[in-house]
PDB file of C-alpha atoms and ligand atoms in Angstrom:
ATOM      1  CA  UNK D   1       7.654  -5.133 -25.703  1.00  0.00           C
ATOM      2  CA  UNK D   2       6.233  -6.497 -22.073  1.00  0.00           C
ATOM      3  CA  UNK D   3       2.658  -4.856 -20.972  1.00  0.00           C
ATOM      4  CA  UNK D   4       2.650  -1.882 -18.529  1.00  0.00           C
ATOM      5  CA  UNK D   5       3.030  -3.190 -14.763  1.00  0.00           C
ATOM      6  CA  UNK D   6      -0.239  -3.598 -12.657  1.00  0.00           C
ATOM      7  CA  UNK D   7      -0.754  -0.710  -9.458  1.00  0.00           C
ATOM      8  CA  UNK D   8      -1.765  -2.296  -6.638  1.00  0.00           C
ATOM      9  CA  UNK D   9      -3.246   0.103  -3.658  1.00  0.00           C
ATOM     10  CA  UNK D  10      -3.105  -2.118  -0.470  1.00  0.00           C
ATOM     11  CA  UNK D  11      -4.693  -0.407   2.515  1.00  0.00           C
ATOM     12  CA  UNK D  12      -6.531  -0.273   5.637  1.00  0.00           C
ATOM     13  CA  UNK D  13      -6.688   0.340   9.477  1.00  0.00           C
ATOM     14  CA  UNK D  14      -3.237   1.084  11.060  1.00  0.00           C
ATOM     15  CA  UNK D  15      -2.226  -2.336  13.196  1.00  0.00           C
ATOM     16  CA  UNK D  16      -4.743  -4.461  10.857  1.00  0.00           C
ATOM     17  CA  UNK D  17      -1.551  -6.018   9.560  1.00  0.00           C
ATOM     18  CA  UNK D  18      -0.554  -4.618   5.868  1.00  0.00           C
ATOM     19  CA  UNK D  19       3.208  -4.434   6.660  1.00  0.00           C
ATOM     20  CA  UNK D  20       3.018  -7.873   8.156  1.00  0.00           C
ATOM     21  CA  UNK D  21       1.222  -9.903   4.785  1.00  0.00           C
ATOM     22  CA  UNK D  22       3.744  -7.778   2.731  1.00  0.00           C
ATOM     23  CA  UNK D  23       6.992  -9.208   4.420  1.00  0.00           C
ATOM     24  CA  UNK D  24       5.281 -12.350   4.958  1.00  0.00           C
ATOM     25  CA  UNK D  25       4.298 -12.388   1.146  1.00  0.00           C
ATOM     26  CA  UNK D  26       7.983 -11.240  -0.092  1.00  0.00           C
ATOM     27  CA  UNK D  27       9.437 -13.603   2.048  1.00  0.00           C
ATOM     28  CA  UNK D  28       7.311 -16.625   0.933  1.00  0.00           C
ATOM     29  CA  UNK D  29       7.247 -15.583  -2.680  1.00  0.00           C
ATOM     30  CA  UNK D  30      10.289 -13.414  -3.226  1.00  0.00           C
ATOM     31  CA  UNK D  31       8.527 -12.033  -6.300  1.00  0.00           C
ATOM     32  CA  UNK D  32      10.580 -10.276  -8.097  1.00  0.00           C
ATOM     33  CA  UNK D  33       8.170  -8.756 -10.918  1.00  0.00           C
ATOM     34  CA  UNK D  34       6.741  -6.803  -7.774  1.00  0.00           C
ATOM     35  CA  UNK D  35       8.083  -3.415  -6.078  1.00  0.00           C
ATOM     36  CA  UNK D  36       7.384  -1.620  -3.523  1.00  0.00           C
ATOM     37  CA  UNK D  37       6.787   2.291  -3.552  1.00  0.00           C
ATOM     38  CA  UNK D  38       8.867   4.446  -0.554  1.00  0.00           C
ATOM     39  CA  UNK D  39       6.682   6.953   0.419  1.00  0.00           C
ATOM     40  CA  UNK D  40       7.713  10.266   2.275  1.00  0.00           C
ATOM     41  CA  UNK D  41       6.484  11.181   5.654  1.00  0.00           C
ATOM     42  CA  UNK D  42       7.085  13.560   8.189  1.00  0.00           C
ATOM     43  CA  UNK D  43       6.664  11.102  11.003  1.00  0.00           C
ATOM     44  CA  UNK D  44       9.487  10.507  13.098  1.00  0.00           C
ATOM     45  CA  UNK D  45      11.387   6.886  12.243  1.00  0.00           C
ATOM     46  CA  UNK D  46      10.869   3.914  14.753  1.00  0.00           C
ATOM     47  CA  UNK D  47      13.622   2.490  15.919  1.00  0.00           C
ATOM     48  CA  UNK D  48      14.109  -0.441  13.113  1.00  0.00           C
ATOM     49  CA  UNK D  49      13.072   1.777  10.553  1.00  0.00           C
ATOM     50  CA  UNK D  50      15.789   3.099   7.845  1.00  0.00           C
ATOM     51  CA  UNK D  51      15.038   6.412   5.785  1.00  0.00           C
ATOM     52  CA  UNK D  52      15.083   5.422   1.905  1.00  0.00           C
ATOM     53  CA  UNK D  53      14.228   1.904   2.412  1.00  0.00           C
ATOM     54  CA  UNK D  54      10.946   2.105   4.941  1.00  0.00           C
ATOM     55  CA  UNK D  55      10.312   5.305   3.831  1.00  0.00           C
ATOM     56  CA  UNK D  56      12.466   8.423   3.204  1.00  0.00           C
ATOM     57  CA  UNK D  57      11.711  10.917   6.209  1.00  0.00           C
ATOM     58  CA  UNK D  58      11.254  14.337   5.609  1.00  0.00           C
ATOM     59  CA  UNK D  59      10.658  17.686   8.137  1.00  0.00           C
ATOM     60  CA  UNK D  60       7.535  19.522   7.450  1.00  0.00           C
ATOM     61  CA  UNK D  61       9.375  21.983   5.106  1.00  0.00           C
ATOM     62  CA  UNK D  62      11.343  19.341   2.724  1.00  0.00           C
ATOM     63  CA  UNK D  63       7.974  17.627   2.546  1.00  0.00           C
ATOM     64  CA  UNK D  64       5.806  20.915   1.570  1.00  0.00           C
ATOM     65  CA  UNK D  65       8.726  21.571  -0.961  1.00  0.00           C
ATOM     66  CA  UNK D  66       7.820  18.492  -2.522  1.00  0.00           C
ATOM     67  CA  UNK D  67       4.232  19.370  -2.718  1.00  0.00           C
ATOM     68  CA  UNK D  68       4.895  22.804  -4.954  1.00  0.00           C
ATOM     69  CA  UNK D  69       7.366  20.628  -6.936  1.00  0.00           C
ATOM     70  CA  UNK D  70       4.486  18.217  -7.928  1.00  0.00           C
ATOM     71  CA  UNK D  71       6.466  15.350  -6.788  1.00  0.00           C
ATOM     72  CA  UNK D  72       3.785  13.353  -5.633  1.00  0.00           C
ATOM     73  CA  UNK D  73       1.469  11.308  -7.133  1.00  0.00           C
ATOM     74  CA  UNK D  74      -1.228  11.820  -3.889  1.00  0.00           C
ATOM     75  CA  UNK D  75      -0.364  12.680  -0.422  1.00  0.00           C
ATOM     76  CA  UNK D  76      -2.501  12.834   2.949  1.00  0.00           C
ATOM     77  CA  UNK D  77      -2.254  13.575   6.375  1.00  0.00           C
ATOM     78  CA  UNK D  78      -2.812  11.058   8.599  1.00  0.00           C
ATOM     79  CA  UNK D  79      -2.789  11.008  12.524  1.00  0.00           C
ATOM     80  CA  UNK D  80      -0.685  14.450  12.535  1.00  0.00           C
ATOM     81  CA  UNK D  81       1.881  13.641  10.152  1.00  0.00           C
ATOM     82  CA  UNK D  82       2.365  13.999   6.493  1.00  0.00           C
ATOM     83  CA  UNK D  83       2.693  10.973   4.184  1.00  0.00           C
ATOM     84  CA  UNK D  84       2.999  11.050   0.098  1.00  0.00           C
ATOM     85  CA  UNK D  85       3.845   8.641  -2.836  1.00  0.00           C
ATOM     86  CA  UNK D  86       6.896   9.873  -4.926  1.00  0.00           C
ATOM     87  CA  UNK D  87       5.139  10.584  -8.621  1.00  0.00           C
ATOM     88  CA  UNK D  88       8.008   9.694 -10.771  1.00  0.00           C
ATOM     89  CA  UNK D  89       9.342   6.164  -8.907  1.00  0.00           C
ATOM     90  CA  UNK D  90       6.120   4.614  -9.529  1.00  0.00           C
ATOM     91  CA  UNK D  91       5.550   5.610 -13.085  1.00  0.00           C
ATOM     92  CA  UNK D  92       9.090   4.231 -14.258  1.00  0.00           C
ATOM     93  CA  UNK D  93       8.435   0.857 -12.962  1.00  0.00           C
ATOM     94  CA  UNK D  94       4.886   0.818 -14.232  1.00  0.00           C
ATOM     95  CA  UNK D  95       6.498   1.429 -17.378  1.00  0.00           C
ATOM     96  CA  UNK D  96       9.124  -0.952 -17.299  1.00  0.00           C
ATOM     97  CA  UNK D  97       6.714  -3.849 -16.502  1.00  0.00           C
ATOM     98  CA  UNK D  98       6.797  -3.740 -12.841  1.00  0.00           C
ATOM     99  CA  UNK D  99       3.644  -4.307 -10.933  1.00  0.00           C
ATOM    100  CA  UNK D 100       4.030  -1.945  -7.984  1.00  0.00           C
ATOM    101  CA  UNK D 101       2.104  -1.864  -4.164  1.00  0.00           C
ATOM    102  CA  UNK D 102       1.185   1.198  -2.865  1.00  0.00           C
ATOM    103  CA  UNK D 103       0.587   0.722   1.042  1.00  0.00           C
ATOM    104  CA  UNK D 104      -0.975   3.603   1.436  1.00  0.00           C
ATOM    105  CA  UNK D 105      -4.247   5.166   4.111  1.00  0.00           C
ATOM    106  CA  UNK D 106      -7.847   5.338   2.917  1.00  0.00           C
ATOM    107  CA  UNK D 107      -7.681   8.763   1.476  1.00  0.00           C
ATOM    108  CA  UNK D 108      -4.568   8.508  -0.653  1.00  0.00           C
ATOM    109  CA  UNK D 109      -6.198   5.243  -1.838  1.00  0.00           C
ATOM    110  CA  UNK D 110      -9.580   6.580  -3.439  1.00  0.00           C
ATOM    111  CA  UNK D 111      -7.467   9.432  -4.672  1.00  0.00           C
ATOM    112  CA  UNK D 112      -4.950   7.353  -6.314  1.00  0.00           C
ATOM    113  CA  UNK D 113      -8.451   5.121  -7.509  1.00  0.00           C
ATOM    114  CA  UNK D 114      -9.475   8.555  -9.237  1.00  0.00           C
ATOM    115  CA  UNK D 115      -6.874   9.267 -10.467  1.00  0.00           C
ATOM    116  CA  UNK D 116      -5.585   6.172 -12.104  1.00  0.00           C
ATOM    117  CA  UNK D 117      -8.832   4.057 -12.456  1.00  0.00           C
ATOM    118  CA  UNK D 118      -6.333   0.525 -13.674  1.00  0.00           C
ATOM    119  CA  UNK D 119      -5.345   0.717 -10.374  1.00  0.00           C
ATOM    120  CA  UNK D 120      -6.539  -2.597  -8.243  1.00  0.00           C
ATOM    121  CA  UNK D 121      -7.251  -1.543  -4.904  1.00  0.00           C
ATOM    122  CA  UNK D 122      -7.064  -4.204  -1.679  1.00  0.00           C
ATOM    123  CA  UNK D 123      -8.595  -3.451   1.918  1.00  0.00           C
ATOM    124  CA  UNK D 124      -7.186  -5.344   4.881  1.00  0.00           C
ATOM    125  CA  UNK D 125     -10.084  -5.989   7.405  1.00  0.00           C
ATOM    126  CA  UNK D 126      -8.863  -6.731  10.954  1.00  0.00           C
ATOM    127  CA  UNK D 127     -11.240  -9.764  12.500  1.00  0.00           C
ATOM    128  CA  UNK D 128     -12.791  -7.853  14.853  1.00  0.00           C
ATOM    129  CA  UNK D 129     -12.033  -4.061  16.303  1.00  0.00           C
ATOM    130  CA  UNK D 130     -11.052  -5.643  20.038  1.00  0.00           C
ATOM    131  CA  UNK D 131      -8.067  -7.655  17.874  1.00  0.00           C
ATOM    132  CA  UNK D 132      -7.140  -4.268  15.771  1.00  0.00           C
ATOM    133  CA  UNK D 133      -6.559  -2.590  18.990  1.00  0.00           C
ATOM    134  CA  UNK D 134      -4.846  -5.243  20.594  1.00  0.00           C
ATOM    135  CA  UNK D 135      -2.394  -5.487  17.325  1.00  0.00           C
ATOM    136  CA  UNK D 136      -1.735  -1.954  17.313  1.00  0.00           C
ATOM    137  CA  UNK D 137      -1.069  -2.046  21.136  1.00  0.00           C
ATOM    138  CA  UNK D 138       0.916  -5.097  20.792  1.00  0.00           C
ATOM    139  CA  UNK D 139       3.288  -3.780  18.254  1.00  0.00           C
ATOM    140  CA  UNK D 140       4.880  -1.513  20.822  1.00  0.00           C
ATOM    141  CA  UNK D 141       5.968   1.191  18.412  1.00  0.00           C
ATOM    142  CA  UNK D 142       3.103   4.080  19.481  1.00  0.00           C
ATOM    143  CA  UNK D 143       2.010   6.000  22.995  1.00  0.00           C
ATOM    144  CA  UNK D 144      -1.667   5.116  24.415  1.00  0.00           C
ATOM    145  CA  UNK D 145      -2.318   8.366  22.869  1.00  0.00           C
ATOM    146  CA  UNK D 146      -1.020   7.107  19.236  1.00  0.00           C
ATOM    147  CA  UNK D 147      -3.216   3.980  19.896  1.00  0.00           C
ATOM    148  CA  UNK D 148      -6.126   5.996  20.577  1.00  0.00           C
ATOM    149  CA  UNK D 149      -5.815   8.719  17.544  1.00  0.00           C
ATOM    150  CA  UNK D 150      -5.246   5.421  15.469  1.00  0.00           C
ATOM    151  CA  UNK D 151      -8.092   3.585  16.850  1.00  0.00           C
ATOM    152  CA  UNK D 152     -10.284   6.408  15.970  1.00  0.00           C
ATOM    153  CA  UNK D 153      -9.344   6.949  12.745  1.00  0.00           C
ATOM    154  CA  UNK D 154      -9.849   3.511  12.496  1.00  0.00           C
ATOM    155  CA  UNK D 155     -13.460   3.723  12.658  1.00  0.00           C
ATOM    156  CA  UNK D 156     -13.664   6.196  10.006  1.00  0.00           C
ATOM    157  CA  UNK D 157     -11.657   4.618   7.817  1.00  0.00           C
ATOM    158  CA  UNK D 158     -13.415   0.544   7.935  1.00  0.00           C
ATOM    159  CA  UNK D 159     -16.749   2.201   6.442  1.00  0.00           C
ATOM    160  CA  UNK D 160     -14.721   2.811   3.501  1.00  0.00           C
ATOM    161  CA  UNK D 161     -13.614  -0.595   2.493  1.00  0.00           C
ATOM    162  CA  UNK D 162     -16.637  -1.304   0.562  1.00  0.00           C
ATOM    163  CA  UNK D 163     -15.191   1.515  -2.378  1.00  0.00           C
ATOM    164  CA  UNK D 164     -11.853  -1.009  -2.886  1.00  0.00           C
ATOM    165  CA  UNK D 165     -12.160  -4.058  -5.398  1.00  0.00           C
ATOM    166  CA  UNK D 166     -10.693  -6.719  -2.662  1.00  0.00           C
ATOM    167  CA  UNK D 167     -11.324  -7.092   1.046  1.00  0.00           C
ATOM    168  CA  UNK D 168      -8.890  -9.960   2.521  1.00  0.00           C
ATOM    169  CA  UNK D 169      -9.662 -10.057   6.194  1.00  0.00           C
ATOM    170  CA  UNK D 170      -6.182 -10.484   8.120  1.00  0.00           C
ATOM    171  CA  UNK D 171      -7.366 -13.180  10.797  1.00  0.00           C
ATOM    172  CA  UNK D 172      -4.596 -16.199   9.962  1.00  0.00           C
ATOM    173  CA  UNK D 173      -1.931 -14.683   8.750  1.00  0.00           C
ATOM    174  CA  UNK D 174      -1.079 -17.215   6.477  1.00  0.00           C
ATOM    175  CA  UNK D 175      -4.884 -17.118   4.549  1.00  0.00           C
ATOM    176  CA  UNK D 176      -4.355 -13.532   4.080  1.00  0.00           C
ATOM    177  CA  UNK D 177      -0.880 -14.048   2.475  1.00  0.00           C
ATOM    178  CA  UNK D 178      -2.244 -16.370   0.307  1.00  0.00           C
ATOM    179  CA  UNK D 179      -5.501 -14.545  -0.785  1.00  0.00           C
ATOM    180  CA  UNK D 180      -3.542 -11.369  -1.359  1.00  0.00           C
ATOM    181  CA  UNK D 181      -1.096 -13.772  -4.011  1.00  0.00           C
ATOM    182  CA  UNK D 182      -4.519 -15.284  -5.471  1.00  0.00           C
ATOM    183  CA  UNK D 183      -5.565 -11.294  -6.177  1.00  0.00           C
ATOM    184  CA  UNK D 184      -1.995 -10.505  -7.603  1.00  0.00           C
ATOM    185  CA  UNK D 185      -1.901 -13.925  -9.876  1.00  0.00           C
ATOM    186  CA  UNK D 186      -5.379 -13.220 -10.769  1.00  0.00           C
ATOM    187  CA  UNK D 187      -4.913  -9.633 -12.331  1.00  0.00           C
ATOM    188  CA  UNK D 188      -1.653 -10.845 -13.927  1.00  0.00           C
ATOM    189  CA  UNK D 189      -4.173 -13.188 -16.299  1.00  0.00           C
ATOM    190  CA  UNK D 190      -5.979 -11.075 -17.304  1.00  0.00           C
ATOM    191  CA  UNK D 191      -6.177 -10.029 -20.896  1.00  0.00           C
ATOM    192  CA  UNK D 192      -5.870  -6.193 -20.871  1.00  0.00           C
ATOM    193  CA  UNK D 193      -2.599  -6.861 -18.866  1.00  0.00           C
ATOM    194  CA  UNK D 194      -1.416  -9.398 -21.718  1.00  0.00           C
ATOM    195  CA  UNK D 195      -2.035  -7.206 -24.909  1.00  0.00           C
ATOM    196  CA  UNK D 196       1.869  -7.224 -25.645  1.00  0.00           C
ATOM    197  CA  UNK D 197       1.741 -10.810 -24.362  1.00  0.00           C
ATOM    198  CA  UNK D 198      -0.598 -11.928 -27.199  1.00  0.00           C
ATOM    199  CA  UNK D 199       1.582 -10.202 -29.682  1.00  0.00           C
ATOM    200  CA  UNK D 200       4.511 -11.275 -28.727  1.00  0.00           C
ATOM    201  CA  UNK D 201       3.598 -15.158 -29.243  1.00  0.00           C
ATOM    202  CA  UNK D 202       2.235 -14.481 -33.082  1.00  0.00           C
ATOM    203  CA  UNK D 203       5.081 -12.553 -34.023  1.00  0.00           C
ATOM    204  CA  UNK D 204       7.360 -16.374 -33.048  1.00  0.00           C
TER     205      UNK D 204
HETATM  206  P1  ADP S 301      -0.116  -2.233   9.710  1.00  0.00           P
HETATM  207  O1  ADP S 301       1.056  -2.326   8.763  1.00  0.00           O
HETATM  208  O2  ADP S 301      -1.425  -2.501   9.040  1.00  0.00           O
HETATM  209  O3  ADP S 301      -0.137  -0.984  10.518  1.00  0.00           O
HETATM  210  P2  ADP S 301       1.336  -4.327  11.138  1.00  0.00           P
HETATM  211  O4  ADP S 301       1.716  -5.209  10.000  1.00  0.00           O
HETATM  212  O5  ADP S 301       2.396  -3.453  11.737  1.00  0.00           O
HETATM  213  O6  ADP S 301       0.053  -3.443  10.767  1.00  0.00           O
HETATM  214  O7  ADP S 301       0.719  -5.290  12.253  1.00  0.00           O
HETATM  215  C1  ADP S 301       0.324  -4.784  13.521  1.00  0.00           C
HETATM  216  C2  ADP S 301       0.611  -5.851  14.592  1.00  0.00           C
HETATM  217  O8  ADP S 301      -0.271  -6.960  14.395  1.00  0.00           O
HETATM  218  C3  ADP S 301       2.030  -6.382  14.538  1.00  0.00           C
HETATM  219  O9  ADP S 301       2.518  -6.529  15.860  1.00  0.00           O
HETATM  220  C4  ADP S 301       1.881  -7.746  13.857  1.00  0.00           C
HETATM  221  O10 ADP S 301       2.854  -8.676  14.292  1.00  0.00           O
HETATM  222  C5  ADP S 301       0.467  -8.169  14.282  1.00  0.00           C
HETATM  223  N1  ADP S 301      -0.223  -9.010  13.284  1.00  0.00           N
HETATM  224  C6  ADP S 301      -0.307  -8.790  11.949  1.00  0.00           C
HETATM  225  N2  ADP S 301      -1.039  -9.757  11.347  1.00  0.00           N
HETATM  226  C7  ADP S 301      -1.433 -10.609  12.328  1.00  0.00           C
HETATM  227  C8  ADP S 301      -2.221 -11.816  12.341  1.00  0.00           C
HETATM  228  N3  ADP S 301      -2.755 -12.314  11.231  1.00  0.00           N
HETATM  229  N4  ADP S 301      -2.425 -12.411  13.523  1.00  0.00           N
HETATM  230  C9  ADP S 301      -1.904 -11.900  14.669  1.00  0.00           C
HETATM  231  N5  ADP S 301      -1.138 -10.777  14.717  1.00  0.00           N
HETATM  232  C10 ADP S 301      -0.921 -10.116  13.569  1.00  0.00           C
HETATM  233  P1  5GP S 302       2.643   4.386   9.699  1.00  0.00           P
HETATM  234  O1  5GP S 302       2.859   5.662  10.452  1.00  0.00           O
HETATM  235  O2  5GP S 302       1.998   3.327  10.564  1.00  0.00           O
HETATM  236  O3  5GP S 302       3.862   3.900   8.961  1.00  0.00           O
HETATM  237  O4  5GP S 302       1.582   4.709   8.540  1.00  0.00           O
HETATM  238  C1  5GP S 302       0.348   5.321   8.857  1.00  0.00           C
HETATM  239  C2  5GP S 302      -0.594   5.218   7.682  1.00  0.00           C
HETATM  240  O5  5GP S 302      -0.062   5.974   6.586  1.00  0.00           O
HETATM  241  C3  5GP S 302      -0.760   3.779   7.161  1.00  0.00           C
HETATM  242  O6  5GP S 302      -2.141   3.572   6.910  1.00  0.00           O
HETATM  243  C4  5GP S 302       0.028   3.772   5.882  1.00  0.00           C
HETATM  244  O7  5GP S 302      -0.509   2.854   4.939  1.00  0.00           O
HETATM  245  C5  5GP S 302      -0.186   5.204   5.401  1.00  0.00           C
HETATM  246  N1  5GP S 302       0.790   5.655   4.388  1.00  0.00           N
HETATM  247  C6  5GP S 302       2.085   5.309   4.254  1.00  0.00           C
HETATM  248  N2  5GP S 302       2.616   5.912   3.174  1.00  0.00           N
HETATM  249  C7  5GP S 302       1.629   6.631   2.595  1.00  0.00           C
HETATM  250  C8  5GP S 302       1.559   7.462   1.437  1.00  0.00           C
HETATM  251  O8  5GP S 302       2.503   7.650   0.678  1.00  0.00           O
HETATM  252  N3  5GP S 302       0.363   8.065   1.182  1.00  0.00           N
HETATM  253  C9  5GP S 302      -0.723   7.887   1.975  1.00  0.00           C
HETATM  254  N4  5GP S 302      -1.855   8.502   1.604  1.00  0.00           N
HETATM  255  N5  5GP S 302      -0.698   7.107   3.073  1.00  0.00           N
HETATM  256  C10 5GP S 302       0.462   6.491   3.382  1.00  0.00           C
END
């Protein structure tokens, strides 16, 4: 029998680079004992962005729907628009031995954290707020007025990083790729993720 899969909660500061160390990571790594939770939103997709595989995009009704059906293990609003982590995904491929990320905004993290205390939770620290903005500004995918609500919420959100377990600040992208696979390698080790491990090599 293999151990239960690890939940990872990787969040911080839109633009401080999550999506970026998670294709860099996948890419580099192409780990395939790790998946990747789709969440539902209400936000409207960005151009490159394909509904089931970035995330599956809901209206306002489907997604409240999916509230009173309990399908979600948290949810949150965030900048306007709805976002929430299907329940049942997650659990099956904790179960199966999966490790799973959750990239997921500061609320929905310390819920998840409450919920489901196992969970290892990872906050992405930009180097400095004049480089957040810049990122988030430089990505091209949101109005000045995006940028702004963003920015703001950004400073609400950086208090909370000292609640998660990790901080990996994203300055060279290729550190914070690297940290984030020391955390990952790190909790695989450990020994209450190896009880099934143990047992496994007495029983040969
Ligand atoms: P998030 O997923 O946290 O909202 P993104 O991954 O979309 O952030 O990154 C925001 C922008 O910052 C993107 O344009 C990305 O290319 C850029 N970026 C990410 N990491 C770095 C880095 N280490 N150095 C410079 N630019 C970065
Ligand atoms: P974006 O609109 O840039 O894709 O995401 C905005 C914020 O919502 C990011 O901080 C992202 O991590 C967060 N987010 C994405 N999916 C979920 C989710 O399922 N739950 C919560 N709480 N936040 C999410």
């Amino acid at each position: 029998m293999t151990d239960k899969g690890i939940l990872f909660v990787f969040s911080g500061p839109s633009g401080t680079g999550k999506g970026t160390i998670l294709s860099s990571f996948n890419q580099k790594y192409d780990d395939k004992n790790i998946k990747y939770s789709v969440s539902a939103t209400t936000r409207a997709p960005r151009p490159t962005e394909i509904d089931g595989i970035n995330y599956f995009f809901k209206t306002e009704d489907e997604f409240n729907q999916m509230i009173k059906n309990d399908e979600f293990f948290e949810w949150a609003e965030f900048c306007g628009n709805l976002y929430g982590t299907p329940k049942k995904a997650v659990f099956d491929l904790l179960e199966s031995g999966k490790d799973v990320i959750l990239e997921i905004e500061t609320k929905g993290a310390l819920n998840v954290k409450r919920m489901y205390p196992d969970a290892v939770s990872i906050f992405i620290l930009p180097p400095s707020l004049s480089e957040l903005k810049s990122r988030l500004m430089g990505r091209g995918t949101e109005t000045p007025e995006s940028v702004q609500n963003r920015f703001e919420t950004a400073s609400r959100e950086l208090p909370l990083a000292e609640n998660y377990d990790y901080i990996i600040i994203n300055d060279v992208l290729d550190d914070a790729v690297e940290k984030f696979r020391y955390i990952i390698e790190s909790q695989r080790l450990k020994t209450n993720n190896n009880k099934n491990t143990i047992l496994e090599v007495l029983k040969k």
